[in-house]
Amino acid sequence: MERVLFMKPSFIPHADYQTFVRHHLQTSFGPGIVLIHKDWPLAVKLWMTDLSAITTLLVDEYSDRGPEPRDPASLLRSYLILLMTNPGMGLTEWVNELQRTPIYAILSGFQPGDLPGVGTFYDFFHRLWPAVDKNLRPHLQRKRRGKKKGKKKGEKAPATPGRVERLVKWMMRHANKKTTLPADHLFQFFQSHILSVSARLGLLGDLSALSLAGDGTPIVTAAYPRSKPTCECRARGIVDCNHHRLYSQPDCNSGWDSAREKYFHGYHLYMISAADSKHDLPLYPRLHPASRHDAVSLVMSTVEFRQRFTLGTVDKMLLDAAHDAESIYLLLEHQSIEPFIDLNVRSKKNTTSKGPSSIQISPKGIPICPNGNPICPNGNDYKLHRRKWRCTLTCGCTTAKYGRTFYTKTKDDPRLFTKTPRDSEQWKLIYKRRSSIERSNKREKIDYKLESGGHRSTMMWYMRLYSIMICQHIDAWYVSQKEEWDKLRSLICPSVA
């Protein structure tokens, strides 16, 4: 009777991986044919990046019975090499590339003659996704109706009135109840072994007062929605029925892409990044349906991020005008985060201020005197946390020698009367770092070709997304320590030293 082996993946320390790489690079190809100069950054990035902890994270996901599995760290390392060298290539072609280019196999941690198959990679990804289904929603859904479009051609439809406010109230009530997400394994490894290294190197900014930036970007996954009927109504001549349909991408729908100026099918990726990072490093991704508004995505993403992030304290949040809703200000203040949001002037009408001494307020948050003139700012009262405005005698709206004065408080209207005044130099200096999120999204979508994945499951899109984020951080480590890492050439590959 054949004996059944009881096997878990063996933990391979990073030092052993380095010994393996050095041995093969110096012996497998013979002297002087080790690496060409352009391969050096790739070799040193992997040499210095310790991914061995992924084995410890996944050890319980492997069965006790069966043959010894492939090293999880080597599989992850190989996928990172794919993204760094050929981001538009699929996994099937990558396995062939490993056979054609032995240097990629060695840097992955594989023996050139003993390479994994395509199924081994997918099996590894599935162990990082503890959910049974590869998608968040079921494939079987009712027929989707068309989404409400903007009033003008090319205009993105606004969020449903009151939806953001209702969602914020619900989130504030349940902020302490952490909901388990299928991507938690990925974020746990990313935070413990990638973000922590960037934080230690000072690449995220001041950990005691972090500044974050958030923004959404479209991810195109298909040209149009794909679904199959589960009934025979059309064969019977019934064109419009309410029976369920089988969708190949149940978590995706249609939305408006303002950059490409057309509608698309796929996800709405909401990314949170470190605004003070010189390298525009990402912190937390969240995939939403394409039709979801930025304001709704932010509410869900920021609460989930605060529940999971443990490396520092968030002090500021930098957002564009699409997030300019009073309920978002209240949510961020509830989380002890100061919001820096560009004002979206939706109306040209003045509003009446709250409090006993009511006065007209312009859409830009400037008090208007009874004569209809804007009142000038006259400093801040930091002791009482309010801002002072003064209308001089030349206006003629009062007979007082000092002129008419008025005070605005952030608690009266956090949207118009921000803690840091919008017209101050400090506000402008802080807010200009908001564009870091756009540069981070550009790195993912353009440099690493995020949309070239061609995947059908949310699981694989998260795998690709988190792996690209790891590559972004590794690139930042290399740039920030290039001189130190270049000293390793004589140790790893003498031919390019």
Coordinates of C-alpha atoms in Angstrom, one line a residue:
M1 CA 0.0 0.0 0.0
E2 CA 1.4 3.4 -1.0
R3 CA 2.3 5.6 1.8
V4 CA 0.5 9.0 2.0
L5 CA 2.8 12.0 2.7
F6 CA 1.8 14.6 5.2
M7 CA 3.2 17.8 3.7
K8 CA 3.0 21.6 4.4
P9 CA 5.1 24.1 2.4
S10 CA 8.6 24.3 3.8
F11 CA 9.6 27.7 5.1
I12 CA 12.6 29.0 3.1
P13 CA 14.5 31.9 4.8
H14 CA 15.3 34.8 2.6
A15 CA 19.0 34.2 3.2
D16 CA 18.7 30.7 1.7
Y17 CA 17.0 32.3 -1.4
Q18 CA 20.0 34.7 -1.7
T19 CA 22.4 31.8 -1.5
F20 CA 20.5 30.0 -4.2
V21 CA 20.5 33.0 -6.5
R22 CA 24.2 33.7 -6.0
H23 CA 25.2 30.1 -6.6
H24 CA 23.2 29.8 -9.8
L25 CA 24.2 33.2 -11.2
Q26 CA 27.9 32.4 -10.7
T27 CA 27.9 28.8 -11.9
S28 CA 24.9 28.0 -14.2
F29 CA 26.0 30.1 -17.2
G30 CA 29.7 30.2 -16.8
P31 CA 32.0 33.2 -16.0
G32 CA 31.2 36.5 -17.6
I33 CA 27.7 35.5 -18.9
V34 CA 25.7 36.2 -15.7
L35 CA 23.5 39.4 -16.2
I36 CA 23.4 42.2 -18.6
H37 CA 23.4 45.7 -17.2
K38 CA 19.7 46.4 -17.7
D39 CA 18.9 43.3 -15.6
W40 CA 20.7 44.6 -12.6
P41 CA 17.9 46.7 -11.1
L42 CA 15.5 43.6 -11.3
A43 CA 18.1 41.3 -9.7
V44 CA 18.9 43.7 -6.8
K45 CA 15.2 44.5 -6.1
L46 CA 14.4 40.8 -5.6
W47 CA 17.7 40.2 -3.7
M48 CA 16.7 42.8 -1.1
T49 CA 13.0 42.1 -0.8
D50 CA 12.1 39.5 1.8
L51 CA 8.9 37.7 0.8
S52 CA 9.4 34.5 2.9
A53 CA 6.6 35.5 5.3
I54 CA 4.0 34.7 2.8
T55 CA 4.7 31.0 3.5
T56 CA 3.9 31.5 7.2
L57 CA 0.7 33.4 6.4
L58 CA -0.6 30.6 4.1
V59 CA 0.6 27.5 6.0
D60 CA -2.9 26.7 7.3
E61 CA -4.4 27.0 3.8
Y62 CA -2.5 23.9 2.7
S63 CA -3.7 20.3 3.3
D64 CA -1.7 18.0 5.6
R65 CA -1.9 15.3 3.0
G66 CA -0.3 15.1 -0.4
P67 CA 3.0 15.9 -2.0
E68 CA 5.1 18.9 -0.9
P69 CA 3.8 22.1 -2.5
R70 CA 5.7 24.8 -4.3
D71 CA 7.3 27.5 -2.3
P72 CA 4.7 30.3 -2.0
A73 CA 7.4 33.0 -1.8
S74 CA 8.9 31.8 -5.1
L75 CA 5.5 31.9 -6.8
L76 CA 4.8 35.4 -5.6
R77 CA 8.3 36.5 -6.6
S78 CA 7.8 35.1 -10.1
Y79 CA 4.5 37.0 -10.5
L80 CA 6.3 40.2 -9.4
I81 CA 9.0 39.6 -12.1
L82 CA 6.2 39.2 -14.6
L83 CA 4.8 42.6 -13.7
M84 CA 8.2 44.3 -13.6
T85 CA 9.3 42.9 -17.0
N86 CA 6.2 42.0 -19.1
P87 CA 3.1 43.5 -17.4
G88 CA 1.0 42.9 -20.5
M89 CA 1.7 39.2 -20.6
G90 CA -0.7 36.5 -19.4
L91 CA 0.2 33.7 -17.0
T92 CA 0.2 31.0 -19.6
E93 CA 2.7 32.9 -21.8
W94 CA 4.7 33.7 -18.6
V95 CA 5.3 30.0 -17.9
N96 CA 6.7 29.7 -21.4
E97 CA 8.8 32.7 -20.8
L98 CA 10.3 31.2 -17.7
Q99 CA 11.4 28.2 -19.8
R100 CA 12.9 30.5 -22.5
T101 CA 14.6 32.8 -20.1
P102 CA 16.3 30.9 -17.3
I103 CA 17.4 34.1 -15.5
Y104 CA 13.8 34.8 -14.6
A105 CA 13.4 31.3 -13.2
I106 CA 16.5 31.7 -11.1
L107 CA 15.5 35.1 -9.7
S108 CA 12.1 33.6 -8.9
G109 CA 13.7 30.9 -6.8
F110 CA 13.0 27.9 -9.2
Q111 CA 15.5 25.5 -10.6
P112 CA 15.7 26.2 -14.4
G113 CA 14.6 22.6 -15.2
D114 CA 11.9 22.4 -12.6
L115 CA 9.2 25.1 -13.2
P116 CA 5.6 25.3 -12.0
G117 CA 2.6 25.1 -14.3
V118 CA -0.1 27.6 -14.9
G119 CA -2.5 25.8 -12.5
T120 CA 0.1 26.1 -9.7
F121 CA 0.0 29.9 -9.9
Y122 CA -3.8 30.0 -9.8
D123 CA -3.9 27.5 -6.9
F124 CA -1.5 29.8 -5.0
F125 CA -3.7 32.9 -5.7
H126 CA -6.8 31.0 -4.5
R127 CA -5.1 30.3 -1.2
L128 CA -4.7 34.0 -0.7
W129 CA -8.4 34.4 -1.2
P130 CA -10.2 32.6 1.7
A131 CA -13.7 33.1 0.2
V132 CA -15.2 30.1 -1.6
D133 CA -16.4 32.2 -4.5
K134 CA -13.9 34.2 -6.6
N135 CA -16.4 37.1 -6.8
L136 CA -18.2 39.1 -4.1
R137 CA -21.6 38.8 -5.6
P138 CA -23.4 35.7 -7.1
H139 CA -23.2 35.1 -10.8
L140 CA -27.0 34.6 -10.9
Q141 CA -28.6 38.1 -10.9
R142 CA -31.7 39.8 -12.2
K143 CA -31.5 41.5 -15.5
R144 CA -29.7 44.9 -15.1
R145 CA -31.4 48.1 -16.1
G146 CA -29.7 51.1 -17.6
K147 CA -28.1 53.5 -15.2
K148 CA -29.2 57.2 -15.0
K149 CA -26.9 59.4 -17.1
G150 CA -25.8 63.0 -16.6
K151 CA -28.0 65.9 -17.8
K152 CA -25.4 66.8 -20.5
K153 CA -23.5 64.6 -22.9
G154 CA -20.3 63.3 -21.3
E155 CA -21.4 64.3 -17.8
K156 CA -21.1 61.8 -15.0
A157 CA -24.4 61.1 -13.2
P158 CA -24.4 62.5 -9.6
A159 CA -24.8 60.3 -6.6
T160 CA -28.4 59.6 -5.6
P161 CA -29.7 62.5 -3.3
G162 CA -29.3 61.6 0.3
R163 CA -27.4 58.4 -0.4
V164 CA -24.1 59.6 0.9
E165 CA -25.7 61.1 4.1
R166 CA -27.5 57.8 4.9
L167 CA -24.4 55.8 4.3
V168 CA -22.3 58.0 6.5
K169 CA -24.8 57.8 9.3
W170 CA -24.8 54.0 9.0
M171 CA -21.0 53.8 8.9
M172 CA -20.6 56.0 11.9
R173 CA -22.9 53.7 13.9
H174 CA -21.1 50.6 12.9
A175 CA -17.5 51.9 12.6
N176 CA -16.3 49.7 15.4
K177 CA -17.7 46.5 13.9
K178 CA -15.0 45.2 11.5
T179 CA -16.4 43.2 8.6
T180 CA -14.1 40.5 7.3
L181 CA -13.3 40.9 3.6
P182 CA -11.8 38.3 1.2
A183 CA -8.9 40.6 0.4
D184 CA -7.9 40.9 4.1
H185 CA -5.1 38.2 3.7
L186 CA -3.6 40.3 0.9
F187 CA -3.7 43.6 3.0
Q188 CA -2.4 41.8 6.1
F189 CA 0.8 40.7 4.2
F190 CA 1.0 44.0 2.3
Q191 CA 0.9 46.0 5.6
S192 CA 3.1 43.8 7.7
H193 CA 5.9 43.2 5.2
I194 CA 5.7 46.0 2.5
L195 CA 4.1 49.1 4.1
S196 CA 6.1 48.6 7.3
V197 CA 9.4 48.6 5.3
S198 CA 8.4 51.8 3.5
A199 CA 7.4 53.4 6.9
R200 CA 10.7 52.4 8.4
L201 CA 12.5 54.0 5.5
G202 CA 10.5 57.2 5.9
L203 CA 8.8 56.9 2.5
L204 CA 5.2 57.4 3.8
G205 CA 5.7 60.7 5.6
D206 CA 5.2 61.5 9.3
L207 CA 3.6 58.4 10.8
S208 CA 2.3 60.3 13.8
A209 CA 0.3 62.7 11.5
L210 CA -0.2 61.0 8.1
S211 CA -1.7 62.9 5.2
L212 CA -3.8 60.7 2.8
A213 CA -5.2 61.4 -0.6
G214 CA -8.1 59.5 -2.2
D215 CA -9.5 59.3 -5.6
G216 CA -11.4 56.9 -7.9
T217 CA -10.3 55.7 -11.4
P218 CA -12.1 53.4 -13.9
I219 CA -10.8 49.9 -14.6
V220 CA -12.1 48.5 -17.9
T221 CA -12.5 44.7 -17.8
A222 CA -14.6 44.1 -20.9
A223 CA -16.1 45.9 -23.9
Y224 CA -19.6 45.2 -22.8
P225 CA -21.5 43.1 -20.1
R226 CA -21.7 39.4 -20.8
S227 CA -24.6 37.3 -19.5
K228 CA -26.6 34.2 -20.4
P229 CA -30.3 33.7 -19.9
T230 CA -31.6 31.0 -17.5
C231 CA -35.0 30.8 -19.1
E232 CA -36.6 30.1 -22.5
C233 CA -38.7 33.3 -22.7
R234 CA -37.0 34.6 -25.8
A235 CA -37.6 31.3 -27.6
R236 CA -41.3 31.7 -26.7
G237 CA -41.4 35.2 -28.1
I238 CA -41.2 37.0 -24.7
V239 CA -38.6 39.7 -25.2
D240 CA -38.7 41.4 -21.8
C241 CA -38.7 39.0 -18.8
N242 CA -37.6 39.4 -15.2
H243 CA -35.9 36.0 -14.8
H244 CA -32.3 35.8 -13.5
R245 CA -29.4 35.9 -15.9
L246 CA -25.9 34.3 -15.5
Y247 CA -23.3 37.1 -15.5
S248 CA -19.6 36.3 -16.1
Q249 CA -18.4 39.3 -14.1
P250 CA -21.0 39.7 -11.4
D251 CA -19.2 42.5 -9.5
C252 CA -18.9 44.7 -12.6
N253 CA -21.3 47.1 -14.2
S254 CA -21.3 50.1 -16.5
G255 CA -20.0 53.6 -15.6
W256 CA -18.8 56.8 -17.1
D257 CA -15.0 57.3 -17.8
S258 CA -14.4 61.1 -17.8
A259 CA -10.8 60.7 -19.0
R260 CA -11.8 58.7 -22.1
E261 CA -15.1 60.5 -22.4
K262 CA -17.2 57.3 -22.9
Y263 CA -19.0 54.7 -20.9
F264 CA -17.2 51.5 -19.9
H265 CA -17.8 48.2 -18.3
G266 CA -15.7 47.1 -15.3
Y267 CA -14.8 48.4 -11.8
H268 CA -14.4 51.7 -10.1
L269 CA -11.1 51.5 -8.3
Y270 CA -10.9 53.7 -5.2
M271 CA -7.3 54.1 -4.1
I272 CA -5.9 55.7 -0.9
S273 CA -2.3 56.8 -1.0
A274 CA 0.3 58.6 1.2
A275 CA 0.0 62.2 0.1
D276 CA 3.4 63.2 1.7
S277 CA 5.3 60.4 0.0
K278 CA 7.9 61.6 -2.5
H279 CA 7.2 58.4 -4.5
D280 CA 3.3 58.6 -4.4
L281 CA 3.0 55.3 -2.7
P282 CA -0.4 53.5 -2.5
L283 CA -1.8 52.3 0.8
Y284 CA -5.2 50.8 0.3
P285 CA -7.2 49.7 -2.8
R286 CA -10.9 49.0 -3.0
L287 CA -12.8 47.7 -6.1
H288 CA -16.3 49.0 -6.5
P289 CA -18.9 48.6 -9.3
A290 CA -18.2 51.0 -12.2
S291 CA -21.3 53.0 -11.5
R292 CA -20.4 53.9 -8.0
H293 CA -19.8 57.6 -7.2
D294 CA -16.5 58.8 -5.7
A295 CA -18.2 60.1 -2.6
V296 CA -19.8 56.7 -1.9
S297 CA -16.6 54.8 -2.5
L298 CA -14.7 57.1 -0.1
V299 CA -17.1 56.5 2.7
M300 CA -16.7 52.7 2.5
S301 CA -12.9 52.8 1.8
T302 CA -11.9 55.2 4.5
V303 CA -13.8 53.3 7.2
E304 CA -12.3 49.9 6.1
F305 CA -8.9 51.4 5.9
R306 CA -9.1 52.9 9.4
Q307 CA -10.2 49.5 10.8
R308 CA -7.2 47.8 9.3
F309 CA -4.3 50.3 9.2
T310 CA -2.1 50.0 12.3
L311 CA 1.2 51.7 11.3
G312 CA 0.4 55.3 12.2
T313 CA -2.2 58.0 12.8
V314 CA -4.1 59.7 10.0
D315 CA -4.3 63.5 10.4
K316 CA -5.4 64.9 7.1
M317 CA -7.4 63.7 4.1
L318 CA -7.0 65.4 0.7
L319 CA -9.9 65.0 -1.8
D320 CA -11.2 66.6 -5.0
A321 CA -14.5 68.5 -5.5
A322 CA -16.4 65.2 -6.2
H323 CA -16.2 64.5 -2.4
D324 CA -17.6 68.0 -1.4
A325 CA -20.6 66.8 0.7
E326 CA -21.3 68.0 4.3
S327 CA -21.8 64.4 5.5
I328 CA -18.2 63.5 4.4
Y329 CA -16.8 66.4 6.5
L330 CA -18.8 65.0 9.4
L331 CA -17.5 61.5 8.8
L332 CA -13.8 62.6 8.7
E333 CA -14.3 64.8 11.8
H334 CA -15.8 61.8 13.5
Q335 CA -12.6 59.9 12.7
S336 CA -10.4 62.8 14.0
I337 CA -9.2 63.6 10.4
E338 CA -9.0 67.1 9.1
P339 CA -10.6 67.2 5.6
F340 CA -9.0 69.2 2.8
I341 CA -11.6 69.1 0.0
D342 CA -11.9 71.4 -3.0
L343 CA -15.1 73.4 -2.9
N344 CA -17.7 72.4 -5.5
V345 CA -19.8 75.5 -6.0
R346 CA -23.1 73.9 -7.0
S347 CA -25.3 77.0 -6.5
K348 CA -25.0 80.8 -7.1
K349 CA -27.4 81.6 -4.3
N350 CA -26.4 82.9 -0.9
T351 CA -27.3 80.9 2.2
T352 CA -28.2 82.2 5.7
S353 CA -25.7 81.4 8.5
K354 CA -26.7 79.5 11.6
G355 CA -26.7 81.0 15.0
P356 CA -28.3 84.1 16.7
S357 CA -26.5 86.7 14.5
S358 CA -27.5 85.4 11.1
I359 CA -26.0 86.8 8.0
Q360 CA -25.8 85.9 4.3
I361 CA -23.0 83.5 3.2
S362 CA -21.8 83.3 -0.4
P363 CA -21.4 79.8 -2.0
K364 CA -17.7 80.1 -1.4
G365 CA -18.1 80.6 2.3
I366 CA -17.6 84.4 2.5
P367 CA -20.0 86.4 4.7
I368 CA -22.0 89.2 2.9
C369 CA -22.9 92.4 4.8
P370 CA -26.4 94.0 4.6
N371 CA -25.2 96.2 1.8
G372 CA -24.3 93.2 -0.3
N373 CA -20.6 93.5 -0.1
P374 CA -18.2 90.6 0.8
I375 CA -16.7 91.0 4.3
C376 CA -12.9 90.8 4.4
P377 CA -11.1 88.2 6.6
N378 CA -9.5 89.7 9.7
G379 CA -7.5 86.9 11.3
N380 CA -8.2 83.8 13.4
D381 CA -9.2 83.5 17.0
Y382 CA -7.4 80.2 17.8
K383 CA -8.4 80.2 21.5
L384 CA -12.1 80.1 20.6
H385 CA -11.6 78.2 17.3
R386 CA -13.3 80.7 15.1
R387 CA -12.4 83.0 12.2
K388 CA -12.9 86.8 12.3
W389 CA -14.4 88.9 9.5
R390 CA -14.5 92.7 9.4
C391 CA -16.4 95.2 7.2
T392 CA -14.8 98.7 7.3
L393 CA -16.6 102.0 7.7
T394 CA -16.2 102.8 4.0
C395 CA -18.9 100.2 3.3
G396 CA -21.5 102.2 5.2
C397 CA -23.3 99.2 6.6
T398 CA -22.7 100.2 10.2
T399 CA -22.0 103.4 12.3
A400 CA -19.6 101.6 14.7
K401 CA -16.1 103.0 14.7
Y402 CA -14.4 99.7 14.3
G403 CA -16.8 98.5 11.6
R404 CA -19.0 95.5 11.4
T405 CA -17.5 92.2 12.6
F406 CA -18.6 88.6 12.2
Y407 CA -17.3 85.3 13.4
T408 CA -17.5 81.9 11.7
K409 CA -17.0 78.6 13.4
T410 CA -16.1 75.3 11.9
K411 CA -18.8 73.4 13.9
D412 CA -21.5 75.7 12.4
D413 CA -20.7 74.6 8.9
P414 CA -17.6 72.4 8.5
R415 CA -18.0 72.5 4.7
L416 CA -17.7 76.2 4.2
F417 CA -15.8 77.2 7.4
T418 CA -12.9 74.7 7.3
K419 CA -10.5 74.4 10.2
T420 CA -7.7 75.6 7.9
P421 CA -9.1 78.4 5.8
R422 CA -9.3 77.6 2.1
D423 CA -7.8 81.0 1.1
S424 CA -4.8 80.6 3.3
E425 CA -1.3 79.7 2.1
Q426 CA -1.2 76.8 4.5
W427 CA -4.3 75.2 2.9
K428 CA -2.9 75.7 -0.6
L429 CA 0.5 74.2 0.4
I430 CA -1.1 71.1 1.9
Y431 CA -3.8 70.7 -0.8
K432 CA -1.3 70.7 -3.7
R433 CA -0.1 67.2 -2.6
R434 CA -3.6 65.8 -3.6
S435 CA -2.3 65.2 -7.1
S436 CA -0.1 62.4 -5.7
I437 CA -3.0 60.0 -5.9
E438 CA -3.4 60.7 -9.6
R439 CA 0.3 60.0 -10.2
S440 CA 0.0 56.8 -8.1
N441 CA -3.0 55.6 -10.3
K442 CA -1.1 56.5 -13.4
R443 CA 1.8 54.2 -12.3
E444 CA -0.7 51.3 -11.8
K445 CA -2.7 51.8 -15.0
I446 CA 0.0 53.0 -17.5
D447 CA 3.4 51.8 -16.2
Y448 CA 2.2 48.4 -14.9
K449 CA -0.7 48.0 -17.4
L450 CA -3.3 47.1 -14.7
E451 CA -6.1 46.9 -17.2
S452 CA -4.2 44.3 -19.4
G453 CA -5.1 41.6 -16.9
G454 CA -8.1 40.3 -18.8
H455 CA -9.4 38.5 -15.7
R456 CA -13.0 37.5 -15.1
S457 CA -12.9 37.2 -11.3
T458 CA -12.6 39.9 -8.6
M459 CA -10.1 37.6 -6.9
M460 CA -7.6 37.8 -9.8
W461 CA -8.0 41.6 -10.1
Y462 CA -7.1 42.0 -6.4
M463 CA -4.1 39.7 -6.9
R464 CA -2.9 41.8 -9.8
L465 CA -3.6 45.1 -8.0
Y466 CA -1.9 44.2 -4.8
S467 CA 1.1 42.8 -6.7
I468 CA 1.5 46.0 -8.6
M469 CA 1.3 48.0 -5.4
I470 CA 4.1 45.8 -4.0
C471 CA 6.2 46.6 -7.2
Q472 CA 5.6 50.3 -6.6
H473 CA 7.0 50.1 -3.1
I474 CA 9.9 48.0 -4.2
D475 CA 10.7 50.6 -6.9
A476 CA 10.7 53.3 -4.2
W477 CA 13.0 51.2 -2.0
Y478 CA 15.5 50.9 -4.9
V479 CA 15.4 54.6 -5.8
S480 CA 15.8 55.7 -2.2
Q481 CA 18.8 53.3 -1.5
K482 CA 20.3 53.0 -5.0
E483 CA 23.8 53.8 -4.0
E484 CA 23.8 51.2 -1.2
W485 CA 22.2 48.6 -3.3
D486 CA 24.6 49.2 -6.2
K487 CA 27.4 48.1 -3.9
L488 CA 26.0 44.6 -4.0
R489 CA 27.0 44.1 -7.7
S490 CA 30.3 42.5 -6.9
L491 CA 28.6 40.1 -4.6
I492 CA 25.6 39.0 -6.7
C493 CA 26.9 39.4 -10.3
P494 CA 30.5 40.3 -10.8
S495 CA 30.1 40.7 -14.6
V496 CA 28.1 44.0 -14.2
A497 CA 30.1 45.3 -11.2

